[in-house]
mmCIF file of C-alpha atoms in Angstrom:
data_model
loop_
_atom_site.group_PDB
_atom_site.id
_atom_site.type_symbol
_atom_site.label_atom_id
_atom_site.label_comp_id
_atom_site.label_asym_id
_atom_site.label_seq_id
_atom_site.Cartn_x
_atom_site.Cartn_y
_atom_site.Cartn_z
ATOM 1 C CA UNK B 1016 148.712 220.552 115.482
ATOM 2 C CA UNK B 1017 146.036 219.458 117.829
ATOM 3 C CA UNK B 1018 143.350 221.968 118.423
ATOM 4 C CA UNK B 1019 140.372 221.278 120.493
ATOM 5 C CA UNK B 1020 136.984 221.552 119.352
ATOM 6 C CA UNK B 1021 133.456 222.266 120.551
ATOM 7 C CA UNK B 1022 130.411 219.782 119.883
ATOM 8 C CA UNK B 1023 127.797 221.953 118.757
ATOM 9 C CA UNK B 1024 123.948 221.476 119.765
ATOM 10 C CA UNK B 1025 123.302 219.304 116.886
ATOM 11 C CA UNK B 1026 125.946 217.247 117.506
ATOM 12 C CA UNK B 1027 128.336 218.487 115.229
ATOM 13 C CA UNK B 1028 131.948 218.860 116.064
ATOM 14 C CA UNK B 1029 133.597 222.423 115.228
ATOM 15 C CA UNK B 1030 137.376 223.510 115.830
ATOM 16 C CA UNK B 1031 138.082 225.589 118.671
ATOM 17 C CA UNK B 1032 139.993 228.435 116.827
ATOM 18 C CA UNK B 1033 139.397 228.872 112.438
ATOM 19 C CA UNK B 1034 140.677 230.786 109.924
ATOM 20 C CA UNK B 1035 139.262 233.985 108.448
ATOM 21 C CA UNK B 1036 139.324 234.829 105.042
ATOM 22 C CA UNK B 1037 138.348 238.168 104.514
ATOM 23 C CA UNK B 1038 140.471 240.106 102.068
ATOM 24 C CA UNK B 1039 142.346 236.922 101.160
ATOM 25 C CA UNK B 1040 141.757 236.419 97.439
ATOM 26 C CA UNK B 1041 143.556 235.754 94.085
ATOM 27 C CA UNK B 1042 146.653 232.780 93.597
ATOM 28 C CA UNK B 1043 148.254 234.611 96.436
ATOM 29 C CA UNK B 1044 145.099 233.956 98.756
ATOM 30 C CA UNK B 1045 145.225 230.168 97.642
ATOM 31 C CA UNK B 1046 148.469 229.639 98.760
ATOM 32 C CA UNK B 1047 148.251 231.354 102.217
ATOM 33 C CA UNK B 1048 145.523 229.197 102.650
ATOM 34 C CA UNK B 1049 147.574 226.613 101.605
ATOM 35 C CA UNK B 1050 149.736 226.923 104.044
ATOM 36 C CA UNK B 1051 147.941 227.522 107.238
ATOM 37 C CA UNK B 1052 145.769 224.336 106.353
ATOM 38 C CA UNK B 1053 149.203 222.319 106.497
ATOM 39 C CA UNK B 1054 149.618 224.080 109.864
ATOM 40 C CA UNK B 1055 146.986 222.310 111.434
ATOM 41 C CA UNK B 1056 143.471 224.806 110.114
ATOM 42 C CA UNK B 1057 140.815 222.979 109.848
ATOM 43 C CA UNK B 1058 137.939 225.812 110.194
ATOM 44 C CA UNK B 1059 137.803 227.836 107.138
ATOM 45 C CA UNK B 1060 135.528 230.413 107.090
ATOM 46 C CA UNK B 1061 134.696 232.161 104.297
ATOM 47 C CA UNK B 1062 131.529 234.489 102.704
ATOM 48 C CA UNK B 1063 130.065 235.143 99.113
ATOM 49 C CA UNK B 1064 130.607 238.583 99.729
ATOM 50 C CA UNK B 1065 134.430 237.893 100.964
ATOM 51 C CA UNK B 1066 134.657 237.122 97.450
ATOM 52 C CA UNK B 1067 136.765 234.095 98.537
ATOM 53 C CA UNK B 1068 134.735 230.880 97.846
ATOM 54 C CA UNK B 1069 136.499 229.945 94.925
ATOM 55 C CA UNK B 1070 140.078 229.980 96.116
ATOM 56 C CA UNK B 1071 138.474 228.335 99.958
ATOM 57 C CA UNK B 1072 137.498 225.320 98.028
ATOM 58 C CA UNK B 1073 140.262 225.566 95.279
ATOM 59 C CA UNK B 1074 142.867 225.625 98.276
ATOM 60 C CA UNK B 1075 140.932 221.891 100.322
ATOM 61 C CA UNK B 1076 141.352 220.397 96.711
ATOM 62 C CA UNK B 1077 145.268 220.984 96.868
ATOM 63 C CA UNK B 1078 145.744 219.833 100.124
ATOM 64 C CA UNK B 1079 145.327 216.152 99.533
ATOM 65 C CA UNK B 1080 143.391 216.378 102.922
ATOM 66 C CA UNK B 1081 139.728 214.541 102.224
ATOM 67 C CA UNK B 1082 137.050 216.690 102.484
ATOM 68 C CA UNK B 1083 135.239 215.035 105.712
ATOM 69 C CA UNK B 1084 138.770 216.590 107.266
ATOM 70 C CA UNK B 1085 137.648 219.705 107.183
ATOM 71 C CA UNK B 1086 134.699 222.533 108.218
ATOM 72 C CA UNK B 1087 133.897 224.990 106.191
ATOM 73 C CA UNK B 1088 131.404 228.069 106.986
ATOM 74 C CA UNK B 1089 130.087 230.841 104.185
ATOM 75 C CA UNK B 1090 127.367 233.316 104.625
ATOM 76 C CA UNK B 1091 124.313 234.337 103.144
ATOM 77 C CA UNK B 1092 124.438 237.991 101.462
ATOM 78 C CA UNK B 1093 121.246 240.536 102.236
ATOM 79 C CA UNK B 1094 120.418 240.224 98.357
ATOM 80 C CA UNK B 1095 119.113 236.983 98.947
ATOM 81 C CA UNK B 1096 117.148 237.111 101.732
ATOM 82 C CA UNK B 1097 113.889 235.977 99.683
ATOM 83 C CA UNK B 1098 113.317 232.154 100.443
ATOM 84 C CA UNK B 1099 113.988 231.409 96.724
ATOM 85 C CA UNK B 1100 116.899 233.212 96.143
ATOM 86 C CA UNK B 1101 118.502 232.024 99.853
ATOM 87 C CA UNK B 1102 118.377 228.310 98.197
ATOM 88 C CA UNK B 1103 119.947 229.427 94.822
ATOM 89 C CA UNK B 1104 122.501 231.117 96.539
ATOM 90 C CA UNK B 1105 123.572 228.373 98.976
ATOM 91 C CA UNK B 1106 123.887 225.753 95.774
ATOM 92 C CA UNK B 1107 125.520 228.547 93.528
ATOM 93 C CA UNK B 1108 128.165 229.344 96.635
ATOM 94 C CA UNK B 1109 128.914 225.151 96.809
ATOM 95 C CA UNK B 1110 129.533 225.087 93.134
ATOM 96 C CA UNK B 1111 131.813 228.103 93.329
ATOM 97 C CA UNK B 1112 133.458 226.259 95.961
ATOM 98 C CA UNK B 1113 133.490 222.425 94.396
ATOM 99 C CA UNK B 1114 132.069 221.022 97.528
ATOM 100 C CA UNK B 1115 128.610 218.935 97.800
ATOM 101 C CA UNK B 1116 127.480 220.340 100.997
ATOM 102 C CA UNK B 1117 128.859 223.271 103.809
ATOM 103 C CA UNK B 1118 129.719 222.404 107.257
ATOM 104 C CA UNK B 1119 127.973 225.652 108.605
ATOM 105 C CA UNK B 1120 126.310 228.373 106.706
ATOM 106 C CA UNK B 1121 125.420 231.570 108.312
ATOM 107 C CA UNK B 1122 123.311 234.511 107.604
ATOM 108 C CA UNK B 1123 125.321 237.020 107.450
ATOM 109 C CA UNK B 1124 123.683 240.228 108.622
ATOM 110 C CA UNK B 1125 120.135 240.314 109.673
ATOM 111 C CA UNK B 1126 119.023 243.323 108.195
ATOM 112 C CA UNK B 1127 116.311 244.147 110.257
ATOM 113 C CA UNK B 1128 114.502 246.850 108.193
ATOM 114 C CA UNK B 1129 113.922 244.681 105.745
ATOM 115 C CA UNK B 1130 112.140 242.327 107.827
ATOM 116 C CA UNK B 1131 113.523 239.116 105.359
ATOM 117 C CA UNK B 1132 115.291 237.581 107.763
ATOM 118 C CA UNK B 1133 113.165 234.894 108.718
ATOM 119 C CA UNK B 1134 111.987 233.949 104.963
ATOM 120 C CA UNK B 1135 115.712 233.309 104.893
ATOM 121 C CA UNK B 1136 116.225 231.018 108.030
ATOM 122 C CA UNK B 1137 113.322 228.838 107.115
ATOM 123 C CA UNK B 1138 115.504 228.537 103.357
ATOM 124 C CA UNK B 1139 118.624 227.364 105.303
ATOM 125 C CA UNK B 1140 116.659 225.115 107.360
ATOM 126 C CA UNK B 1141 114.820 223.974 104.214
ATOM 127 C CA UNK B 1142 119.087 223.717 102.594
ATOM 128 C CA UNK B 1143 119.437 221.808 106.057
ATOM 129 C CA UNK B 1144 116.916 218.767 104.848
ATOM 130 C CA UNK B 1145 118.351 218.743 101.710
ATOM 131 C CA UNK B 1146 121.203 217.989 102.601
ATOM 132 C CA UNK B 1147 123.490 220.721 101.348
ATOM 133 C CA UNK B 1148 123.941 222.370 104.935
ATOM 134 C CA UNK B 1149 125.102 220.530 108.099
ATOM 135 C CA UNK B 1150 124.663 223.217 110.623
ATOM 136 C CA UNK B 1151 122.641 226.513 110.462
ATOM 137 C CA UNK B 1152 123.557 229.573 112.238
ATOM 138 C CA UNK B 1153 123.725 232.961 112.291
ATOM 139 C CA UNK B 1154 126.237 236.019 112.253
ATOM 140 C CA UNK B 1155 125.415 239.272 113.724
ATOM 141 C CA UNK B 1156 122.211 238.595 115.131
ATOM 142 C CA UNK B 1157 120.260 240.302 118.396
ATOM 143 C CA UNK B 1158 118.997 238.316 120.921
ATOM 144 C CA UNK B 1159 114.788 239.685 119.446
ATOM 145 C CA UNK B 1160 116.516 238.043 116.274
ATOM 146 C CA UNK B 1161 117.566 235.116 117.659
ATOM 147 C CA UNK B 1162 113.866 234.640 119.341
ATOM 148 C CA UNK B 1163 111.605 235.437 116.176
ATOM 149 C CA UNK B 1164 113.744 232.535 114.171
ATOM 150 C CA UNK B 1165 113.405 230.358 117.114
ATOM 151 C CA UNK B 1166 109.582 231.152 117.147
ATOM 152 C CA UNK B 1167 109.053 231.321 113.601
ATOM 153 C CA UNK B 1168 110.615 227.873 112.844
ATOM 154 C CA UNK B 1169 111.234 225.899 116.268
ATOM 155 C CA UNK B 1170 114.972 225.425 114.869
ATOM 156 C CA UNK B 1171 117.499 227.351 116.908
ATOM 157 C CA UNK B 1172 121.080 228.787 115.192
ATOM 158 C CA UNK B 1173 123.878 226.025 116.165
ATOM 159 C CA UNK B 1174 126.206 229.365 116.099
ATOM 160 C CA UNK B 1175 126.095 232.927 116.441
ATOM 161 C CA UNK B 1176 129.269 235.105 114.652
ATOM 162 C CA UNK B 1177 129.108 238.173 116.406
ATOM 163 C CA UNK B 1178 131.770 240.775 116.606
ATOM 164 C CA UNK B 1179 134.320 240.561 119.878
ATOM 165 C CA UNK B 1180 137.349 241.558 120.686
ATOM 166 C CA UNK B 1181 138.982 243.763 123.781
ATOM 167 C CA UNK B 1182 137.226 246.753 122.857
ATOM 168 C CA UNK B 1183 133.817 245.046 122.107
ATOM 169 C CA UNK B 1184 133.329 242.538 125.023
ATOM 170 C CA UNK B 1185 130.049 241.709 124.288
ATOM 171 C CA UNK B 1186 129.573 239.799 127.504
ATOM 172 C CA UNK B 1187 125.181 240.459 127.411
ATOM 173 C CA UNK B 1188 125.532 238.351 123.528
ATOM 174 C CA UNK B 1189 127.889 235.848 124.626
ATOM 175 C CA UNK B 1190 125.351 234.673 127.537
ATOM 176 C CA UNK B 1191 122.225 235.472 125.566
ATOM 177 C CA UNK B 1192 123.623 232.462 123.113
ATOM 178 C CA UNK B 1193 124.863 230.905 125.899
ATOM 179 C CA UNK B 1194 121.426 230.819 127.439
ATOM 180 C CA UNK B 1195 119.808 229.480 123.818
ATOM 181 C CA UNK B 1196 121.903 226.966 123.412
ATOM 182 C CA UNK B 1197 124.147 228.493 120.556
ATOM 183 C CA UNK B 1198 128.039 228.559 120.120
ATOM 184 C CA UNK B 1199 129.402 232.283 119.962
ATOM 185 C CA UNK B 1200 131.607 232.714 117.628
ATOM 186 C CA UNK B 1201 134.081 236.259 117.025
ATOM 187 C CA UNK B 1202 134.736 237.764 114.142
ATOM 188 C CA UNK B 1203 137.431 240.591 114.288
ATOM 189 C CA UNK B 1204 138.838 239.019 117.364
ATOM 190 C CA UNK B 1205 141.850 241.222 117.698
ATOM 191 C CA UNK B 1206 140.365 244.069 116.562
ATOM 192 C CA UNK B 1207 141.023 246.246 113.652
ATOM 193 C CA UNK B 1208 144.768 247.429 113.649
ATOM 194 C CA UNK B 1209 147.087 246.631 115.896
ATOM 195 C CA UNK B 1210 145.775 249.201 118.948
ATOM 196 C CA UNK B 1211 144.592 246.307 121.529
ATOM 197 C CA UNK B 1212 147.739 244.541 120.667
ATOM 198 C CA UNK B 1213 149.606 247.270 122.310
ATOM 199 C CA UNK B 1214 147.325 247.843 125.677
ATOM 200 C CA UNK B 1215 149.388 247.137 128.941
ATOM 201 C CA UNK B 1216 147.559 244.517 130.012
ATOM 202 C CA UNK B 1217 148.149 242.609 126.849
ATOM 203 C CA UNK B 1218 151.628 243.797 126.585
ATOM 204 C CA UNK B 1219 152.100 242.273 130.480
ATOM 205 C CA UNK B 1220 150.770 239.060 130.116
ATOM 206 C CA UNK B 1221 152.410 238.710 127.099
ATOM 207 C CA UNK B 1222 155.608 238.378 128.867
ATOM 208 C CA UNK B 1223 153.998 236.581 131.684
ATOM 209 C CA UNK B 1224 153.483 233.890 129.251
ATOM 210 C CA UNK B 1225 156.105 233.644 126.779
ATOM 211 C CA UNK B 1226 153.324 234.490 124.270
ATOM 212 C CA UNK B 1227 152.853 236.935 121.280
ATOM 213 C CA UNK B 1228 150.177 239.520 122.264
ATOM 214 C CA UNK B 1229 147.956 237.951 119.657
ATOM 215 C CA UNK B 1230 148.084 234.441 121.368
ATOM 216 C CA UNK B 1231 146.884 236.124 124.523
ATOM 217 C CA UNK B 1232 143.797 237.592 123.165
ATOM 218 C CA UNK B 1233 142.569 234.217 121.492
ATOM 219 C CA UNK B 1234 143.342 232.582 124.777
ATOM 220 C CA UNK B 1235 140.647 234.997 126.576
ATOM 221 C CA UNK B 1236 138.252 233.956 123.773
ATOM 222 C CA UNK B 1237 138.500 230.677 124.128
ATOM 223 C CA UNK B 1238 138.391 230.829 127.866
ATOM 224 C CA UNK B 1239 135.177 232.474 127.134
ATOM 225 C CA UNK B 1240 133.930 229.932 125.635
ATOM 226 C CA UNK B 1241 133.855 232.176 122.298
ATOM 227 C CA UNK B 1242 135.407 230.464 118.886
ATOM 228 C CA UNK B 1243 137.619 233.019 117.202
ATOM 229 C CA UNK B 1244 138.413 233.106 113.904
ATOM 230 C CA UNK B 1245 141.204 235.555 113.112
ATOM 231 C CA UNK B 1246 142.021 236.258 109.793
ATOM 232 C CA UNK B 1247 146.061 236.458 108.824
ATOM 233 C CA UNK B 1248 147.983 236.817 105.165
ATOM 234 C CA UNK B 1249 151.278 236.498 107.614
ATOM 235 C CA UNK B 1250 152.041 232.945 108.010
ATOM 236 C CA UNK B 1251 154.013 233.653 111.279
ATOM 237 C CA UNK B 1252 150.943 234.636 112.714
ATOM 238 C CA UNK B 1253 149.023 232.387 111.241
ATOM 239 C CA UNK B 1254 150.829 229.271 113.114
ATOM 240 C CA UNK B 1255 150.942 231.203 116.317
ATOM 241 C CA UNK B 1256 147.176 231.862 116.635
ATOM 242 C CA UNK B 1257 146.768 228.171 116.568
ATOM 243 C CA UNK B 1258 149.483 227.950 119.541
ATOM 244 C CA UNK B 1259 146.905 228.968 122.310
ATOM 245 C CA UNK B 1260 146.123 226.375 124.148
ATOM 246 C CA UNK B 1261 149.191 225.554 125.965
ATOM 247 C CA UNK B 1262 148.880 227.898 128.379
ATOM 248 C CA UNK B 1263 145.841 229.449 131.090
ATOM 249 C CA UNK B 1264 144.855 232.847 131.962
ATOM 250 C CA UNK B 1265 143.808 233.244 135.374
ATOM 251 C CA UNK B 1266 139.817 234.916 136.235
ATOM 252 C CA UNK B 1267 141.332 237.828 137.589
ATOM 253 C CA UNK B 1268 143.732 238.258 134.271
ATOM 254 C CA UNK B 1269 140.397 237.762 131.953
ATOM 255 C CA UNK B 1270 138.601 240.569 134.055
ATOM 256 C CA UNK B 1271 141.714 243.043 133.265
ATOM 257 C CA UNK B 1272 141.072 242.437 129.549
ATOM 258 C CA UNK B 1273 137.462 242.374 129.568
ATOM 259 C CA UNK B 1274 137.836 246.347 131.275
ATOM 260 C CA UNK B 1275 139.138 247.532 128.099
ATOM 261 C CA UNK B 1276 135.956 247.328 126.877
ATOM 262 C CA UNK B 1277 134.829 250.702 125.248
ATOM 263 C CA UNK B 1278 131.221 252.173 124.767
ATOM 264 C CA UNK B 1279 132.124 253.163 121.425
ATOM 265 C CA UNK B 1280 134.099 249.910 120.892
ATOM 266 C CA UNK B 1281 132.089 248.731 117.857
ATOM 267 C CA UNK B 1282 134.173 248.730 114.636
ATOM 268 C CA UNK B 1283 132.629 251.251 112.347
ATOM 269 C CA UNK B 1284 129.736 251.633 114.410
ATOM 270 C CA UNK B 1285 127.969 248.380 112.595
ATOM 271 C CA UNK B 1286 124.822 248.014 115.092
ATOM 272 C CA UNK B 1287 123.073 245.018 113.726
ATOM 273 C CA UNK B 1288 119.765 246.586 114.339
ATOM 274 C CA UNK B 1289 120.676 249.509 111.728
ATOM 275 C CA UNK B 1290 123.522 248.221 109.886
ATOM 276 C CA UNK B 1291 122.848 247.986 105.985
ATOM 277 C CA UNK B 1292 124.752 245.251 104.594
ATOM 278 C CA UNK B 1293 127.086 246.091 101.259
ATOM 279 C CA UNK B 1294 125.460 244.009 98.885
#
């Protein structure tokens, strides 16, 4: 299947639409994986605390597809913040993945009141040199984030993940990347559950356009300009969140979905600027 992609600031090329793998684990996990890779996935995006490196990388060596093929993102825990331990990290997470270098790798949370976070930017953009890391970015991160790495280091995040859906629009992040140059990316792009699946506007166009409701909420992020990366165990869904871009949303249809925004909207209330990371 041919799915666009978007050239990042370094120059980089990224899929327009990925694959999450949170929750996807075991010989199971491998073989969903599997499977939406021979649907056309190229994106895989994965984290050491997903605990799903190991069947991410176990999964690209079963495919037959060559490496180059493919795009793979990870993130950085909050344990390993500390410069030293950012750099074992990233060459412990390539080893449990059998790869020689990531695509993209992210930190994952900020963690503000720990005040580490730019100890570990300067360690991905250290990994960067090295060669083990093609693009830097970030996940989560506030615009006073985004600045004092900036500042700090003069590199700026190629992407930011940041969490968007219906209920979370988000529209002051995605222009604040926007405006610095950096890709916005969605994590949780349908939400949690099924509950913006089933909102009339959704339900409406879905008919309008022939499409699952899914399909019509990755359409508005992409229209966006916003990468999603749903995550899916169902390999139905898994083949039609890749079928998105036959098809156009007017303005006036993305303004009805971007009103279902909600001030409370945030899945499990995980403000980046107080959010403590599971480690």
């Amino acid at each position: 299947m041919d799915v666009p992609s978007y050239i990042l600031t370094d120059g980089h090329r990224i899929p327009a639409v990925g694959l999450g793998t949170y929750q996807i684990r075991g010989g199971q996990g491998i073989d969903q994986i599997l499977t939406a890779i021979q649907d056309g996935y190229r994106l895989l995006d994965t984290s050491t605390n997903y605990d799903s490196e190991g069947i991410v990388g176990e999964a690209i060596r079963r495919s037959g597809i060559p490496r180059a093929d493919f795009f793979v993102t990870t993130k950085l825990p909050g344990k390993y913040h500390h410069y030293e331990d950012a750099l074992m990290m990233i060459q412990e997470s390539l080893c449990r993945m059998g790869l020689d270098y990531f695509d993209l790798y992210l930190i994952h949370w900020p963690l503000p009141k720990r005040g580490l976070y730019v100890e570990a930017w300067k360690a991905l953009v250290a990994a960067q040199k090295m060669g083990l890391i093609r693009s830097v970015g970030v996940s989560n991160f506030e615009p006073e984030h985004l600045d004092k790495i900036i500042e700090e280091t003069g590199v700026t995040p190629a992407v930011n993940q940041i969490e968007i859906h219906p209920y979370w629009v988000q529209e002051r992040m995605v222009q604040e990347n926007k405006e610095r140059g950096i890709l916005t990316e969605a994590w949780s792009p349908l939400g949690r559950g099924s509950d913006a699946l089933r909102e009339e506007v959704i339900q409406t166009l879905a008919k309008k356009y022939e499409k699952e409701p899914a399909q019509i909420i990755l359409r508005w992020h992409y229209q966006r300009g916003v990468l999603p990366i749903p995550k899916s165990r169902n390999l139905i869904h898994q083949r039609e969140n890749l079928t998105i871009f036959d098809f156009e949303l007017t303005q006036e249809e993305i303004k009805r979905i971007n009103q279902l925004n909600r001030p409370d909207g945030r899945i499990d209330d995980q403000d980046p600027n107080e959010y403590e990371e599971f480690d």
